[in-house]
PDB file of C-alpha atoms in Angstrom:
ATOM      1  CA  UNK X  15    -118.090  33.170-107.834  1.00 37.00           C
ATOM      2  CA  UNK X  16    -120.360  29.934-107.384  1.00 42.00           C
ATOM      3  CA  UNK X  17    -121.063  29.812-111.173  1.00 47.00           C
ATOM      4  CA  UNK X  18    -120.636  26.813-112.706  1.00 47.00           C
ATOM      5  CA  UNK X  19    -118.162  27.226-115.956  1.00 49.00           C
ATOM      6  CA  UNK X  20    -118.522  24.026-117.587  1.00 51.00           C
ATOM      7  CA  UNK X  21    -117.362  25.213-122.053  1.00 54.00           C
ATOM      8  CA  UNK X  22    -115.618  22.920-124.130  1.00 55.00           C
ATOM      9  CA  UNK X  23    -112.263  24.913-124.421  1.00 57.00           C
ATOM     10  CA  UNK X  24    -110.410  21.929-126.956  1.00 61.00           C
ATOM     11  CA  UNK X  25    -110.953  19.259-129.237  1.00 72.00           C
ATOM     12  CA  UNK X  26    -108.342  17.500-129.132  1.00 78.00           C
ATOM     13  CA  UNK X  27    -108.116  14.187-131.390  1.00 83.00           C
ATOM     14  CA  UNK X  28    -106.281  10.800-130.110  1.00 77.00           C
ATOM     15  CA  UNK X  29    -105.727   7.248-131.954  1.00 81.00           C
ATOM     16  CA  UNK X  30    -107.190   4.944-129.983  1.00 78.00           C
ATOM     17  CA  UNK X  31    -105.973   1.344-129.312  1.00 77.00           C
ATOM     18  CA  UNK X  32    -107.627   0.111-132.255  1.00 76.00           C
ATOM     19  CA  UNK X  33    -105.647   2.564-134.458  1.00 80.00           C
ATOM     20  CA  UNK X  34    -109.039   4.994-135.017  1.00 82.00           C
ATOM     21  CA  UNK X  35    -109.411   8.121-133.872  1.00 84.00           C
ATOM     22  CA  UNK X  36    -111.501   9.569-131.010  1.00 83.00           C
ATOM     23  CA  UNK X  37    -112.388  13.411-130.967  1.00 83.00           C
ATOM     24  CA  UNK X  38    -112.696  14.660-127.413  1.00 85.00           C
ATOM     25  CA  UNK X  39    -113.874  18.040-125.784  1.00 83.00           C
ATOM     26  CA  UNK X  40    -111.998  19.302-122.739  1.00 81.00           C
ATOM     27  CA  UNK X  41    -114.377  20.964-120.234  1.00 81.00           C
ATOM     28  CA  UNK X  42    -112.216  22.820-117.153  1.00 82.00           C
ATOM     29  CA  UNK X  43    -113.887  24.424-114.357  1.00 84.00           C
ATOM     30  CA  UNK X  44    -112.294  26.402-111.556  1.00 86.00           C
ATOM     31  CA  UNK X  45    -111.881  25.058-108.046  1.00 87.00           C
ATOM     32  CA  UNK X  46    -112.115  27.293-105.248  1.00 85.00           C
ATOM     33  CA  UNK X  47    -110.759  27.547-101.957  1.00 86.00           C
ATOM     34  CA  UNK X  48    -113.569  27.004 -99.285  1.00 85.00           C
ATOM     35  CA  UNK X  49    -115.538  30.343 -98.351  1.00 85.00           C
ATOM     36  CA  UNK X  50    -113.060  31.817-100.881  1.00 84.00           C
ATOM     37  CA  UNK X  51    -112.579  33.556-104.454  1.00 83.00           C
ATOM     38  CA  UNK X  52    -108.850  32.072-104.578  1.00 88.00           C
ATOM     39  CA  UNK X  53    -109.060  29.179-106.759  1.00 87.00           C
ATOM     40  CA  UNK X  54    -106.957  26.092-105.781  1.00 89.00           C
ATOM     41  CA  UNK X  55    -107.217  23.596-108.741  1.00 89.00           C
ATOM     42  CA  UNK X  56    -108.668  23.298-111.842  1.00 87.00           C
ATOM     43  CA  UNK X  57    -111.108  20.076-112.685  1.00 85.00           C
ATOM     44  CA  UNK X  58    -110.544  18.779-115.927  1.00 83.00           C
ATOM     45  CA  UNK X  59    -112.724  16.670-117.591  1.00 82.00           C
ATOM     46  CA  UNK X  60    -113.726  15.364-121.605  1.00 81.00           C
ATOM     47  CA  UNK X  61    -116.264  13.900-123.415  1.00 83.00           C
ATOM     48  CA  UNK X  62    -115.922  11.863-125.892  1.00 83.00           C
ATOM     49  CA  UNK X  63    -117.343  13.474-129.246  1.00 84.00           C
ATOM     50  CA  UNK X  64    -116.206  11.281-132.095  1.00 83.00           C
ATOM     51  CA  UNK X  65    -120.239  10.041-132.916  1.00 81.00           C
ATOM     52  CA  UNK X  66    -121.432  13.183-132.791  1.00 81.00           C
ATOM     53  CA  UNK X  67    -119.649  14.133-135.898  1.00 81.00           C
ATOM     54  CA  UNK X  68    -120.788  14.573-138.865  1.00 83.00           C
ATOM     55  CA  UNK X  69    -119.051  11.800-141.605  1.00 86.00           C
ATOM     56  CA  UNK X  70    -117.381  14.626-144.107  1.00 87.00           C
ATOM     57  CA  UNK X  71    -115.955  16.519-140.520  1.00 87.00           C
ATOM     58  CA  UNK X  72    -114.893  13.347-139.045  1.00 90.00           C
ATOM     59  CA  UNK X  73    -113.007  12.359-142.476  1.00 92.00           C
ATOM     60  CA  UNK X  74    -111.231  15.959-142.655  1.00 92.00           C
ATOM     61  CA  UNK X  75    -109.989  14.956-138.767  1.00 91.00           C
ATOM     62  CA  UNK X  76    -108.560  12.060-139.933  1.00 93.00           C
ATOM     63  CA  UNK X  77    -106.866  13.516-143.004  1.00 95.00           C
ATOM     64  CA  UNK X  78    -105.714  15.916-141.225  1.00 92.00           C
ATOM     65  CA  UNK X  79    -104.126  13.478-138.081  1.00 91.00           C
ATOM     66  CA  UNK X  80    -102.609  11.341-140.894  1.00 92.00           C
ATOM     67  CA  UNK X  81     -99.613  12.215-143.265  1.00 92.00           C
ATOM     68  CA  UNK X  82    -100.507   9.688-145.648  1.00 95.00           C
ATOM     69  CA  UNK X  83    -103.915  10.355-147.456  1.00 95.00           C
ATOM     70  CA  UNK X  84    -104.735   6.821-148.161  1.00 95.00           C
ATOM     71  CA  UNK X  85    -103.743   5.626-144.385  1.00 94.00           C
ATOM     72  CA  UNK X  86    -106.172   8.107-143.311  1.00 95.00           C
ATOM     73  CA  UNK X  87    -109.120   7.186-145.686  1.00 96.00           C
ATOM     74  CA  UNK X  88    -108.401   2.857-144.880  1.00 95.00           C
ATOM     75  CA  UNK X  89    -108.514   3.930-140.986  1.00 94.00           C
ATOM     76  CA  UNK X  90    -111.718   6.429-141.666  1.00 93.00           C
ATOM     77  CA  UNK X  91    -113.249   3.002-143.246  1.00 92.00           C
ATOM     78  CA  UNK X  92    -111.887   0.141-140.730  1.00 91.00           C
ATOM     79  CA  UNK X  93    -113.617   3.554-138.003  1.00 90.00           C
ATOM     80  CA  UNK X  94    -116.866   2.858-139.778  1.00 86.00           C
ATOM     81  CA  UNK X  95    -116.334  -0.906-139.938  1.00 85.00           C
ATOM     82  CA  UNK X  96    -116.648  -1.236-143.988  1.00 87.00           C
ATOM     83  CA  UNK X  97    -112.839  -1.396-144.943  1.00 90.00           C
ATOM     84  CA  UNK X  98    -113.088  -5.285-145.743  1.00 89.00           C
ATOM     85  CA  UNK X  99    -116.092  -3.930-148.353  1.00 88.00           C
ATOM     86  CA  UNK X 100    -113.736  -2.734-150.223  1.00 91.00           C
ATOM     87  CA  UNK X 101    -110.675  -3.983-152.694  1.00 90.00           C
ATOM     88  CA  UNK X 102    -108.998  -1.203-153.069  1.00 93.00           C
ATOM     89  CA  UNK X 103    -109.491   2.076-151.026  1.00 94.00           C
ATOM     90  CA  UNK X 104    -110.955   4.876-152.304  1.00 94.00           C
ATOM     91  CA  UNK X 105    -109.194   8.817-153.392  1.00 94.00           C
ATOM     92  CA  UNK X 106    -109.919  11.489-151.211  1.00 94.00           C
ATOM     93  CA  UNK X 107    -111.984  13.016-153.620  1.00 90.00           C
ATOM     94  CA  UNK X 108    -113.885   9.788-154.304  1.00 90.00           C
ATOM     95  CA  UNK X 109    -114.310   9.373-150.722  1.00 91.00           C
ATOM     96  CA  UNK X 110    -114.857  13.230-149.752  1.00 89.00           C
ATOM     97  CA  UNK X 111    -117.591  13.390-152.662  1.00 86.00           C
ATOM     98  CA  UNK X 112    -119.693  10.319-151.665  1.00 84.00           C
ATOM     99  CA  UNK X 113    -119.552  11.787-147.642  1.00 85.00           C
ATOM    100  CA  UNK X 114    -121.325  14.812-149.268  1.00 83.00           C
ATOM    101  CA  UNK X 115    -124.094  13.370-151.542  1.00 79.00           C
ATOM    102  CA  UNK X 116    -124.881  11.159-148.683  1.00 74.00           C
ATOM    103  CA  UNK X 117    -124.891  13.038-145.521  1.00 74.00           C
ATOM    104  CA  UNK X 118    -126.758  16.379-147.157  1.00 74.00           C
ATOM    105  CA  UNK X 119    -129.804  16.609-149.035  1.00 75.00           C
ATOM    106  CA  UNK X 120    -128.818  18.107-152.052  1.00 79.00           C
ATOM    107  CA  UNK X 121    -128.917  17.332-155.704  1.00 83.00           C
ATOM    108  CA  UNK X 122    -125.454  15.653-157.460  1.00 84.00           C
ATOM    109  CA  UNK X 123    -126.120  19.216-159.192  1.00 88.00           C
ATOM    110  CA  UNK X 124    -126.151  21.616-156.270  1.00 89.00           C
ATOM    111  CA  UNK X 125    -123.170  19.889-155.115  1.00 85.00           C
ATOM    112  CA  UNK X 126    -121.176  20.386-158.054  1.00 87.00           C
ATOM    113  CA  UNK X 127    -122.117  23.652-158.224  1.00 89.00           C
ATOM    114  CA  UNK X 128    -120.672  24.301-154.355  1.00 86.00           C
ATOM    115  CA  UNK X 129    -117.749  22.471-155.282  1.00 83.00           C
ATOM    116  CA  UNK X 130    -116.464  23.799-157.837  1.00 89.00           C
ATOM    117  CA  UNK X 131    -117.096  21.341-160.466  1.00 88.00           C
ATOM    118  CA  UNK X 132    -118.756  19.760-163.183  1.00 91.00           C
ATOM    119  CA  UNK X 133    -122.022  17.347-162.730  1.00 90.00           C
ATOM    120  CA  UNK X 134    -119.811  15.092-165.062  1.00 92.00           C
ATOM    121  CA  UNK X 135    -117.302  15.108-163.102  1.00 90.00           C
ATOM    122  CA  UNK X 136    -118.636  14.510-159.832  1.00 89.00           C
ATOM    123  CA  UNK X 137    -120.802  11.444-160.989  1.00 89.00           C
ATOM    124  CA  UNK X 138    -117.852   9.957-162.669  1.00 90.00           C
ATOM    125  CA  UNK X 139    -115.950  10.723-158.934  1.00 88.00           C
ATOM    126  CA  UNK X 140    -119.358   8.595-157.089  1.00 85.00           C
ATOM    127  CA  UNK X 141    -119.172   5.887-160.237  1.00 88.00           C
ATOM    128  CA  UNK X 142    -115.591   5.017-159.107  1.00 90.00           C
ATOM    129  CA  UNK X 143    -116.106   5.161-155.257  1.00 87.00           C
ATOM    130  CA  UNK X 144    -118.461   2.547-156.093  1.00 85.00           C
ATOM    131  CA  UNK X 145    -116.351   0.549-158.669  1.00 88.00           C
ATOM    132  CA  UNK X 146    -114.262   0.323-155.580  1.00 89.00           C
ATOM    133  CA  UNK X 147    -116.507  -1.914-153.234  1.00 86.00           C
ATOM    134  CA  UNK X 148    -116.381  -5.469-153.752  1.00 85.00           C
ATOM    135  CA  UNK X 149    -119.977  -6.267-154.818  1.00 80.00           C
ATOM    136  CA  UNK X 150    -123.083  -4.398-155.480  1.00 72.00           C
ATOM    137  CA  UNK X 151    -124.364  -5.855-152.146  1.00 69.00           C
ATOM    138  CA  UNK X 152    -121.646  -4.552-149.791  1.00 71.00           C
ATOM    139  CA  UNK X 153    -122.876  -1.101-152.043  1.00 68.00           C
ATOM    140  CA  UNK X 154    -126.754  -1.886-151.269  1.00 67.00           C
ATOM    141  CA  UNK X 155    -126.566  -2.924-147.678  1.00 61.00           C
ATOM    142  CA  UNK X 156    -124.503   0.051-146.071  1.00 64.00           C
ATOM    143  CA  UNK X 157    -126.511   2.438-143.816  1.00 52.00           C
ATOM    144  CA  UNK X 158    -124.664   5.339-144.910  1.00 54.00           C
ATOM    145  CA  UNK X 159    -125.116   4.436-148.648  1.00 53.00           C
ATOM    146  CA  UNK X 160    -128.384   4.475-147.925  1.00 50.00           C
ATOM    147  CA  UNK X 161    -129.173   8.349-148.979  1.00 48.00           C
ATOM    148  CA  UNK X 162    -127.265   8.086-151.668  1.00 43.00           C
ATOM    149  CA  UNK X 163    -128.881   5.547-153.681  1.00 40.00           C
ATOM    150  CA  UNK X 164    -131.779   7.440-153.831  1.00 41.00           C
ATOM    151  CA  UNK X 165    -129.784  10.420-155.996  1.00 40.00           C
ATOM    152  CA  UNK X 166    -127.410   8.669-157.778  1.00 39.00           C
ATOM    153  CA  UNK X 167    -128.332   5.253-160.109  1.00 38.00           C
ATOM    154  CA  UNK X 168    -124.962   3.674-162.118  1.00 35.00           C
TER     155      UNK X 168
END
């Protein structure tokens, strides 16, 4: 009866003040009635899980909170702090395809391959995610651009 309970039951996903989104996990455990099995409350608490994400999960949580498809992917950049990099925002696919290459280690190739399409295609997809940045800088001084220079040269 004493055992602590402590799962995360929900995510639930909130905009935030700054109009981003924050991904929490509920935790609820039981309170009991002293020298008792009858519980009298329940203790709610959540933790905040939004950095724990990874970037192509956090995206799909923010495509899915949004109606609009671009809103979502200019709020998924201002989250990350790089939406004044760019002049004009980039497509889902442009934007889910460049989340991939850079947060796995896999070949442009094997990534095509998983989904669903052509190694042409894909690196013309990464060519204009990058033709939307606003200098080759912004493109070379990015943290989570980072990984993907390394497979993928223009």
């Amino acid at each position: 009866l004493n055992r602590i309970v402590n799962i995360c039951l929900t995510d639930s996903v909130h905009k935030n003040k700054a109009g981003t989104l924050t991904i929490k996990c509920n935790h609820k455990r039981p309170i009991h009635k002293k020298n008792s099995s009858k519980v009298i409350g329940i203790y709610t608490a959540s933790t905040d899980k939004t950095n724990e994400l990874s970037l192509p999960f956090l995206y799909q949580h923010y495509l899915d909170f949004f109606n609009d498809k671009q809103t979502a992917t200019k709020i998924f950049l201002r989250h990350l702090s790089i939406d004044n990099l760019f002049y004009r925002i980039p497509t889902v696919a442009e934007t889910k395809n460049y989340l991939m290459v850079g947060s796995c280690h896999l070949t442009i190739k094997e990534i095509a391959k998983l989904s669903g399409k052509s190694s042409a295609t894909l690196n013309t997809q990464l060519q204009s995610f990058r033709k939307c940045l606003k200098s080759e800088f912004a493109y070379d001084n990015i943290s989570i651009f980072k990984p993907f220079l390394r497979s993928f040269d223009v």
